[in-house]
Short mmCIF file of C-alpha atoms in Angstrom, two decimals:
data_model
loop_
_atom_site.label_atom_id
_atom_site.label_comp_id
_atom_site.label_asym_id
_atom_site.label_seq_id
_atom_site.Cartn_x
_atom_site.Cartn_y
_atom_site.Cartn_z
CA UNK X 71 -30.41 -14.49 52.68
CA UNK X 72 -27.29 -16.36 53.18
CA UNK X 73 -27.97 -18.64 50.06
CA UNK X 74 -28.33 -15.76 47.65
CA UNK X 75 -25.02 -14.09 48.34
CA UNK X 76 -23.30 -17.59 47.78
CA UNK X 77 -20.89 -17.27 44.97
CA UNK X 78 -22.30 -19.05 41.71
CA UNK X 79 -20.75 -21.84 40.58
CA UNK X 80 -18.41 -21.45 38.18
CA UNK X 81 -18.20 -17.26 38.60
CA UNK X 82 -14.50 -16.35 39.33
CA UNK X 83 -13.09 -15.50 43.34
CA UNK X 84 -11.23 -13.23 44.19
CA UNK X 85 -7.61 -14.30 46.13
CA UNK X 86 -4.79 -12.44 47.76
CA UNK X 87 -2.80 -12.35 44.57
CA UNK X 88 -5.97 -9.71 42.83
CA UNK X 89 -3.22 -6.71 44.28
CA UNK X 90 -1.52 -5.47 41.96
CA UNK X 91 1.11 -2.52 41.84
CA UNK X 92 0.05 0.69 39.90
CA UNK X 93 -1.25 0.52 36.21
CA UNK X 94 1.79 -1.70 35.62
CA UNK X 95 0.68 -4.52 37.72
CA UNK X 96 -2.52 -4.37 36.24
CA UNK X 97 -1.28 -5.66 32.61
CA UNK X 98 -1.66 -9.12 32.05
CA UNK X 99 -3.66 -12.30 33.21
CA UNK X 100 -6.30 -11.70 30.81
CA UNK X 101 -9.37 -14.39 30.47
CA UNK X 102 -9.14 -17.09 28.02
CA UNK X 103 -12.76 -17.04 26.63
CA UNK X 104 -14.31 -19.95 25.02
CA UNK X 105 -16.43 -18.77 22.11
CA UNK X 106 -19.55 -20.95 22.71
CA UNK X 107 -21.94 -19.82 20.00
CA UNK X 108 -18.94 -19.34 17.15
CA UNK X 109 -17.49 -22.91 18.42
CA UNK X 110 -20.96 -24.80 18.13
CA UNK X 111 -21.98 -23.39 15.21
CA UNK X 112 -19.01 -24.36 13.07
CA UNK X 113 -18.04 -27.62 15.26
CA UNK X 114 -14.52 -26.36 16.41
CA UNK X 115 -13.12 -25.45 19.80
CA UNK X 116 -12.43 -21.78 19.44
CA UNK X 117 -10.88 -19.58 22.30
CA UNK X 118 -9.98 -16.11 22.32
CA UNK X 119 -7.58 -14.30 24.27
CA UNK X 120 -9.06 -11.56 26.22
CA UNK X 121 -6.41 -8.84 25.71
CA UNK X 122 -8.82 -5.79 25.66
CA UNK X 123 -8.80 -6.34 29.01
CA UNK X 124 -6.09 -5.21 29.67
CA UNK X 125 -6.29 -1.85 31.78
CA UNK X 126 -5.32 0.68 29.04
CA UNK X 127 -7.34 -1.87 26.11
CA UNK X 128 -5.67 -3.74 23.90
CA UNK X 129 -2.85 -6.12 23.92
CA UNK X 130 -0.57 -3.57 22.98
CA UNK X 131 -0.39 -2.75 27.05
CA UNK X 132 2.30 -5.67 26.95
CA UNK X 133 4.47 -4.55 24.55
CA UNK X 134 4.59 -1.08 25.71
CA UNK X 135 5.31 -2.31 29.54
CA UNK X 136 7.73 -4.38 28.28
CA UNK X 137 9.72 -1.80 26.02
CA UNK X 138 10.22 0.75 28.38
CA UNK X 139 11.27 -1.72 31.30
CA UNK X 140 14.20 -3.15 28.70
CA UNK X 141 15.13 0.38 28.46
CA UNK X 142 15.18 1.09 32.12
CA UNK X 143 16.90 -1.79 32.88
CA UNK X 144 19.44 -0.68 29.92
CA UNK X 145 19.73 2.02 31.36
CA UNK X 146 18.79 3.72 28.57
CA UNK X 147 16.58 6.06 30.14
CA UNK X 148 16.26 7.88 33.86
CA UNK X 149 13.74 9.48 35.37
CA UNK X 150 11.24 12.22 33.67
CA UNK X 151 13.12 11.47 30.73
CA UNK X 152 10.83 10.74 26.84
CA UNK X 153 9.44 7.76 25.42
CA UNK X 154 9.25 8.16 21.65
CA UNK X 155 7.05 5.56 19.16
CA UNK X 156 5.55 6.18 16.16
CA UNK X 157 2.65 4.02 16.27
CA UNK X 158 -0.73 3.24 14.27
CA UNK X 159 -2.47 3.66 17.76
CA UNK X 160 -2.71 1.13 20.40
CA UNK X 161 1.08 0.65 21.37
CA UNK X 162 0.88 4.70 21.62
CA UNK X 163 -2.06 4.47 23.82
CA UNK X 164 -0.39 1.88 26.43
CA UNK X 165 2.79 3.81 25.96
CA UNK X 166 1.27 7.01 27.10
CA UNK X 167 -0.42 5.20 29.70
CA UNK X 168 2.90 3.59 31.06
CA UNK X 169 4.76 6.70 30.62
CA UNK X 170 2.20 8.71 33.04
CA UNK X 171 2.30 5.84 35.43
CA UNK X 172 5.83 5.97 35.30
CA UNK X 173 6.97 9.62 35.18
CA UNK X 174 7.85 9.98 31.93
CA UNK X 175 6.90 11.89 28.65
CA UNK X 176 5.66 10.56 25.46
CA UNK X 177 5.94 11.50 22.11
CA UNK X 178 3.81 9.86 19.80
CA UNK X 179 4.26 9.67 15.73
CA UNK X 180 1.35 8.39 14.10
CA UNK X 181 0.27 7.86 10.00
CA UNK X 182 -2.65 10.63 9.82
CA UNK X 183 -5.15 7.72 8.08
CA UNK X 184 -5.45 6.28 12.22
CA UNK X 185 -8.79 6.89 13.88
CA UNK X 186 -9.76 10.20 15.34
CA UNK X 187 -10.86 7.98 18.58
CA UNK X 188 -7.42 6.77 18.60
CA UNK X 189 -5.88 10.42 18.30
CA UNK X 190 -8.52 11.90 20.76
CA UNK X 191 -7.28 9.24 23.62
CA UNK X 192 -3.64 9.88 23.29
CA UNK X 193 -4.11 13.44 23.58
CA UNK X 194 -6.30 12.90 26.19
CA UNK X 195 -3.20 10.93 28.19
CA UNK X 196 -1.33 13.38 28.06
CA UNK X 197 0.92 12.88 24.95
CA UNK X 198 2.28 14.79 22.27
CA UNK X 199 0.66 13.27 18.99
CA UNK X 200 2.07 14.03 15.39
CA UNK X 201 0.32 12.53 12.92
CA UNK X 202 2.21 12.68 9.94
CA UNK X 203 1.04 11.99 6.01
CA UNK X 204 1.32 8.06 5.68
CA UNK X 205 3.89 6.69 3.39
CA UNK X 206 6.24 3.40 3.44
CA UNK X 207 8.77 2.46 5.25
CA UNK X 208 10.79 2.88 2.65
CA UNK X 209 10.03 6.66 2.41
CA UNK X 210 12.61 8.91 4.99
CA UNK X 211 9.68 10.75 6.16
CA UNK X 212 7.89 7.44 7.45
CA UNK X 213 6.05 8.47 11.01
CA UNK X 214 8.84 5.70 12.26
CA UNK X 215 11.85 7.23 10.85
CA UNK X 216 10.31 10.59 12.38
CA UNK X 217 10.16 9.20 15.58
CA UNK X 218 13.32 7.64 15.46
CA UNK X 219 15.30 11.18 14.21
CA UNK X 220 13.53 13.04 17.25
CA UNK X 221 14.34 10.65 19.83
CA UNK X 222 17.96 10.87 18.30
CA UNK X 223 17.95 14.92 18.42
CA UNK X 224 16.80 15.51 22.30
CA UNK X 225 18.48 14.52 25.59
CA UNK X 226 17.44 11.58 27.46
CA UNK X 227 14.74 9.91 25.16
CA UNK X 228 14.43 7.03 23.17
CA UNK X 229 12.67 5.36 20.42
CA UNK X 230 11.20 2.19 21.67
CA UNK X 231 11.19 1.16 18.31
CA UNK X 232 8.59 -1.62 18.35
CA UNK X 233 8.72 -3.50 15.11
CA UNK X 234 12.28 -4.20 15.07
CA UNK X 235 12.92 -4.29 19.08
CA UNK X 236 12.43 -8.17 20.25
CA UNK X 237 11.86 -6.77 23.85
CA UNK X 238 8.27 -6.64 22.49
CA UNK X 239 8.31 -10.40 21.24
CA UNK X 240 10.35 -11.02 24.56
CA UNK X 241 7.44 -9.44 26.91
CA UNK X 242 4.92 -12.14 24.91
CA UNK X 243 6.85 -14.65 25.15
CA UNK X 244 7.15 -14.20 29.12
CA UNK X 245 3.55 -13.30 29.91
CA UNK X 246 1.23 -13.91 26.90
CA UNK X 247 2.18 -17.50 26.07
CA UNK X 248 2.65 -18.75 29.93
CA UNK X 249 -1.01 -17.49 30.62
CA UNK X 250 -2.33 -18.74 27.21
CA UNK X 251 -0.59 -22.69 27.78
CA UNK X 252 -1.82 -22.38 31.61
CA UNK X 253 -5.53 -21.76 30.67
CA UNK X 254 -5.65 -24.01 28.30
CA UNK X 255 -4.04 -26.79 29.93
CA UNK X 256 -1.83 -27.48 26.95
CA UNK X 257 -4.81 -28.80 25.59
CA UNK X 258 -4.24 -26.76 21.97
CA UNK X 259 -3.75 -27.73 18.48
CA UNK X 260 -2.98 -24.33 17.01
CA UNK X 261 -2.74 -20.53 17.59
CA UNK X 262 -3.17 -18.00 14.81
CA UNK X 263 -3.25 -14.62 14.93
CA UNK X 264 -2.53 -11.68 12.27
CA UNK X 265 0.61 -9.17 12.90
CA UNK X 266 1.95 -5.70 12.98
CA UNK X 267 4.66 -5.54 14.94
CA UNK X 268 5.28 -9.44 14.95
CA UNK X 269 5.85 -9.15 18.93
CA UNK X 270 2.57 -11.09 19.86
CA UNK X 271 3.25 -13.86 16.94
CA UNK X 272 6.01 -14.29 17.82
CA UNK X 273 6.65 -14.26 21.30
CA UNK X 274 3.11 -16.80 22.09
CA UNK X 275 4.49 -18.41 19.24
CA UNK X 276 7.52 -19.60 19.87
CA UNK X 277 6.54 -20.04 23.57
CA UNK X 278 4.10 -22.36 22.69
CA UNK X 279 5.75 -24.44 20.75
CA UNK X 280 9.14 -24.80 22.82
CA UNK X 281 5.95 -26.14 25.64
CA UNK X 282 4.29 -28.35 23.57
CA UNK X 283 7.42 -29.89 21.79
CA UNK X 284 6.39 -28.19 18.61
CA UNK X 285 2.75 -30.22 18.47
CA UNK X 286 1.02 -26.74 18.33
CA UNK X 287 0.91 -25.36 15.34
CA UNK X 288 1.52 -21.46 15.05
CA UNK X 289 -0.15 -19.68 11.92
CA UNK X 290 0.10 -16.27 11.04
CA UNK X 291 -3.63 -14.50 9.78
CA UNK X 292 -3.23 -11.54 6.93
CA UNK X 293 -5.18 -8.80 6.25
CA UNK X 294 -5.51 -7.31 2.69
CA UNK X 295 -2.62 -6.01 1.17
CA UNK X 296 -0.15 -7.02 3.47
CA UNK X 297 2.87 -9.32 2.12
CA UNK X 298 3.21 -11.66 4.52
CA UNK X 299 1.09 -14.55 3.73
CA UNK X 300 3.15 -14.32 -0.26
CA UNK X 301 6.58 -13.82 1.59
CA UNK X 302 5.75 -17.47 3.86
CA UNK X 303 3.35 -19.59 1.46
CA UNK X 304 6.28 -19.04 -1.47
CA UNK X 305 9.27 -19.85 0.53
CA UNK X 306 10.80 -16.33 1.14
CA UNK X 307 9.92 -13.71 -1.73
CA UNK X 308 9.01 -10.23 -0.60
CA UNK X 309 6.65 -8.97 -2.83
CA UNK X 310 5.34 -5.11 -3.44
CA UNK X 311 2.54 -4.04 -1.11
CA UNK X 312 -0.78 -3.61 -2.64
CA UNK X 313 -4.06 -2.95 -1.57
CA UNK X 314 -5.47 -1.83 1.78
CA UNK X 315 -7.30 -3.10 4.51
CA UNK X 316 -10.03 -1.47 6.88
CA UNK X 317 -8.40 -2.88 9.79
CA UNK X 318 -5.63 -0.91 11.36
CA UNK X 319 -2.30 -1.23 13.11
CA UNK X 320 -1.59 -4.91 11.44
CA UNK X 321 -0.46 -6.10 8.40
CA UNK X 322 3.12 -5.27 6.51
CA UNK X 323 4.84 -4.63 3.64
CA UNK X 324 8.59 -6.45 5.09
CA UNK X 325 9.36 -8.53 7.74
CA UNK X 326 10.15 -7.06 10.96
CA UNK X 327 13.03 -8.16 13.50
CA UNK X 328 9.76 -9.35 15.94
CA UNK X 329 8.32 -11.38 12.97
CA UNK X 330 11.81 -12.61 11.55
CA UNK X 331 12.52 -14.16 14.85
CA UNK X 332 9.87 -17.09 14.22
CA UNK X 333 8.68 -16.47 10.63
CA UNK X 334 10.81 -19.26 9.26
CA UNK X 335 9.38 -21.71 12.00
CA UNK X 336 5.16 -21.08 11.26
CA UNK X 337 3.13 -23.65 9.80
CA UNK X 338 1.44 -21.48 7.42
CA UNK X 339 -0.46 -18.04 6.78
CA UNK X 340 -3.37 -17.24 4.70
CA UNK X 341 -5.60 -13.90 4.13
CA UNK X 342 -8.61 -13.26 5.49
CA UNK X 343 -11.41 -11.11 3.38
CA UNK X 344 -12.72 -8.07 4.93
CA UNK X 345 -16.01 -9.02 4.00
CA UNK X 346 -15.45 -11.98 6.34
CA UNK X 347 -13.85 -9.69 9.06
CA UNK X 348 -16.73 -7.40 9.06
CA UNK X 349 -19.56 -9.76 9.25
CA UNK X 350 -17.46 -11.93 12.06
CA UNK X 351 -16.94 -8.54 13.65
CA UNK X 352 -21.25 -7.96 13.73
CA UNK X 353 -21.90 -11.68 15.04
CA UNK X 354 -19.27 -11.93 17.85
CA UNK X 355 -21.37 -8.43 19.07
CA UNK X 356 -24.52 -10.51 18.19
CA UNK X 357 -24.14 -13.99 19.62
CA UNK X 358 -21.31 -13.84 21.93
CA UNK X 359 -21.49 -10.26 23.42
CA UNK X 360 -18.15 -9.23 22.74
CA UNK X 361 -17.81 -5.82 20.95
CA UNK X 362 -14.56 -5.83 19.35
CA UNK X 363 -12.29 -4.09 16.93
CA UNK X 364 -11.39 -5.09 13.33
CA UNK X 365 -8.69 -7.22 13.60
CA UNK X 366 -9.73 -9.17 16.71
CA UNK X 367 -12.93 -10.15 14.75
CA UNK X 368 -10.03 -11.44 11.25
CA UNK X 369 -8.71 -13.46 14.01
CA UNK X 370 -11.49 -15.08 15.34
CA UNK X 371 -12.50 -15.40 10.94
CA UNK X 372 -8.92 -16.92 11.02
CA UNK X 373 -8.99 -19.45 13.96
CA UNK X 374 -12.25 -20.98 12.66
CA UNK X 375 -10.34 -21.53 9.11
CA UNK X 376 -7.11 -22.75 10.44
CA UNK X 377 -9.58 -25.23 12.96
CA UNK X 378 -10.86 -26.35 9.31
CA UNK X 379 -7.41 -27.09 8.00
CA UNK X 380 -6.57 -28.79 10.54
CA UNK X 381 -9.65 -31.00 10.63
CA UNK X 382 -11.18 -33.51 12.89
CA UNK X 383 -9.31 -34.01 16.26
CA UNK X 384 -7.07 -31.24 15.73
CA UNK X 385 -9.78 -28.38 16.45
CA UNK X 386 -8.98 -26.50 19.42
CA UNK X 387 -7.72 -23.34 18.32
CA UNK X 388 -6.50 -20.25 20.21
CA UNK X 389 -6.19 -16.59 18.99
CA UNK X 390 -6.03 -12.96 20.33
CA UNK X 391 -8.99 -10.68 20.85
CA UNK X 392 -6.60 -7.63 20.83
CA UNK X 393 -8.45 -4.43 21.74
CA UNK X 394 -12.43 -3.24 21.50
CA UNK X 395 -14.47 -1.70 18.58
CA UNK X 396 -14.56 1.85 20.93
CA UNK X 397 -11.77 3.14 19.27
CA UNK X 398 -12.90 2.78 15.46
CA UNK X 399 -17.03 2.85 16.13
CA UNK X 400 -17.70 5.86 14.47
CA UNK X 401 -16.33 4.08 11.13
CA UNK X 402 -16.89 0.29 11.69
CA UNK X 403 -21.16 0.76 12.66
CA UNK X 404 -21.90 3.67 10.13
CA UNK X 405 -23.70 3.02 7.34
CA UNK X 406 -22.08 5.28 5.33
CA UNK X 407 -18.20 4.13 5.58
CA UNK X 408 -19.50 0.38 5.24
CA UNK X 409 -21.14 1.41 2.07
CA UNK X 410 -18.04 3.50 0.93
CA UNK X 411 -15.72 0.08 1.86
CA UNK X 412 -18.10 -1.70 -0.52
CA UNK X 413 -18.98 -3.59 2.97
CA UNK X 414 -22.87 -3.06 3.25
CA UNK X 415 -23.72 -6.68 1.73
CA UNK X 416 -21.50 -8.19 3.96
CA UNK X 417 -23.42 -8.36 6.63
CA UNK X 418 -26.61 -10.90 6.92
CA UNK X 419 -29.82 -8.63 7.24
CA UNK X 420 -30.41 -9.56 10.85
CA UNK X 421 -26.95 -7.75 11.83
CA UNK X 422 -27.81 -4.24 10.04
CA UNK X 423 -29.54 -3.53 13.17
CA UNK X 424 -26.44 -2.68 14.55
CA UNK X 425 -24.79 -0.39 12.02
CA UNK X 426 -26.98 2.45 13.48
CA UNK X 427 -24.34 5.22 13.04
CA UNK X 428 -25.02 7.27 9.59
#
């Protein structure tokens, strides 16, 4: 009896550092999962950062935590005051979770093209969603120029403004990259991961290499029809945006203040397919369990082709899992809205099985 409630070897204990503080405490120190079945089929070392565990999903939990404690300790907002964002979903999700953990209100903006999963949840936490027709950033009436004149026209509010406010590449760069070198051991030739914001690029990113003496090599993983990858491979020219992408909340069409802080220091960029996103997205459910959104499974896509580049003895490659497929499932496993991407063929006949949604 006593042998079978010994802990396996291997399984993880529990200490008396597991307290933690309120939802707050709770963000963070996320598992650093080896990819066994992805890394032995190509012949890489492939690890992805467990950030969908984080308690409100996705790895946007840091950034949000981290914006609206710069602004308290700003003093920049007091108590039962408004948080505002305008968001493509998952920073508005851990911002309306932080915001009812912390007393305070939130606002959310959002382009009207997001998930109806994603809309449900935020309404569900309590915020006040807007979606708003999507246009660029250019255009006065983009959702974060919206967000920005309403935090500007109410009493104690703000606009956490995450693109352009490095408090989100500052809470990465203090939490994300610390736990990423510490799991790892510093054993790590390269971390890649795509962008939205630019906070979790950049702040891992520049973390890492400040640790490792600039021996890992940071990469930055595009979606379609972003401008990124053309702005870095040709030295600095900001192209038009064109094209679109079935992932959501990364990608750009300029470089944000996050980004700009380390964009001029990556090693290189390159796009990934959706075709290739898609079918990644169907295996990782398949052979390694994990049920994951969109742009976790480019990532994964990404690390195995940056572990290629790099080539043999440089193959240990890190990236971000950044949020589950349960906010985007009623798209990403129908049949119908893979045919309508053009996505149907993508996927090997022995993953179909799982795109049992009409």
């Amino acid at each position: 009896m006593i042998a079978a409630l010994r802990r396996p070897q291997g399984m993880k204990s529990f200490s008396s550092h597991s307290l933690v503080q309120g939802f707050s405490g709770a963000i963070g120190n996320t598992p650093l999962i080896y990819l066994k079945t992805i890394s032995e089929k190509t012949g890489f070392k492939i690890f992805g950062k467990a950030e969908f565990q984080n308690p409100g999903g996705s790895v946007k939990d840091r950034a949000a935590l981290g914006l609206v404690r710069d602004a308290e300790e700003r003093g920049l907002i007091r108590p039962g005051g408004t948080v505002v964002e305008g968001t493509a979903g998952n920073t508005g999700i851990g911002l309306a979770h932080v915001c009812r953990a912390r007393g305070y209100k939130c606002v959310i903006y959002m382009p009207d093209t997001q998930s109806q999963e994603k809309i449900d949840l935020l309404r569900m936490l309590g915020a006040d969603v807007r979606p708003v027709p999507a246009v660029p950033f250019e255009n006065p009436r983009n959702y974060n120029h919206q967000a920005r004149e309403f935090a500007e026209s109410i009493n104690n509010a703000i606009w956490t403004n995450q693109f352009d406010n490095i408090a989100n590449a500052k809470a990465h760069y203090l939490s994300t990259g610390p736990e990423i070198w510490e799991q790892s051991q510093g054993q790590m030739d390269g971390f890649i991961c795509s962008t939205g914001t630019g906070g979790t690029l950049a702040g891992v990113g520049r973390y890492l290499q400040e640790k490792s003496g600039g021996k890992v090599q940071v990469w930055l993983a595009d979606p379609p029809g972003s401008v990124l990858t053309s702005y870095i491979t040709s030295g600095g020219t900001l192209v038009e945006r064109t094209g679109s992408s079935i992932t959501e909340g990364i990608g750009q069409g300029r470089v944000t203040d996050n980004l700009a802080s380390i964009v001029n220091d990556l090693s290189g960029a390159f796009t990934v397919p959706d075709s290739k996103s898609i079918a990644m997205l169907y295996e990782l459910l398949d052979t390694e369990g994990l049920y994951l959104g969109a742009s976790s499974a480019l990532n994964v896509v990404a690390a195995v082709e940056l572990a290629r580049r790099m080539g043999p003895g440089r193959s240990k490659v890190v990236t971000i899992l950044c949020d589950g497929a349960y906010r985007y499932q009623s798209r990403l496993f129908s049949k119908k809205w893979l045919a309508s991407k053009g996505l149907s063929q993508s996927l090997p006949d022995h993953l179909r099985k799982y795109a049992v949604l009409d």
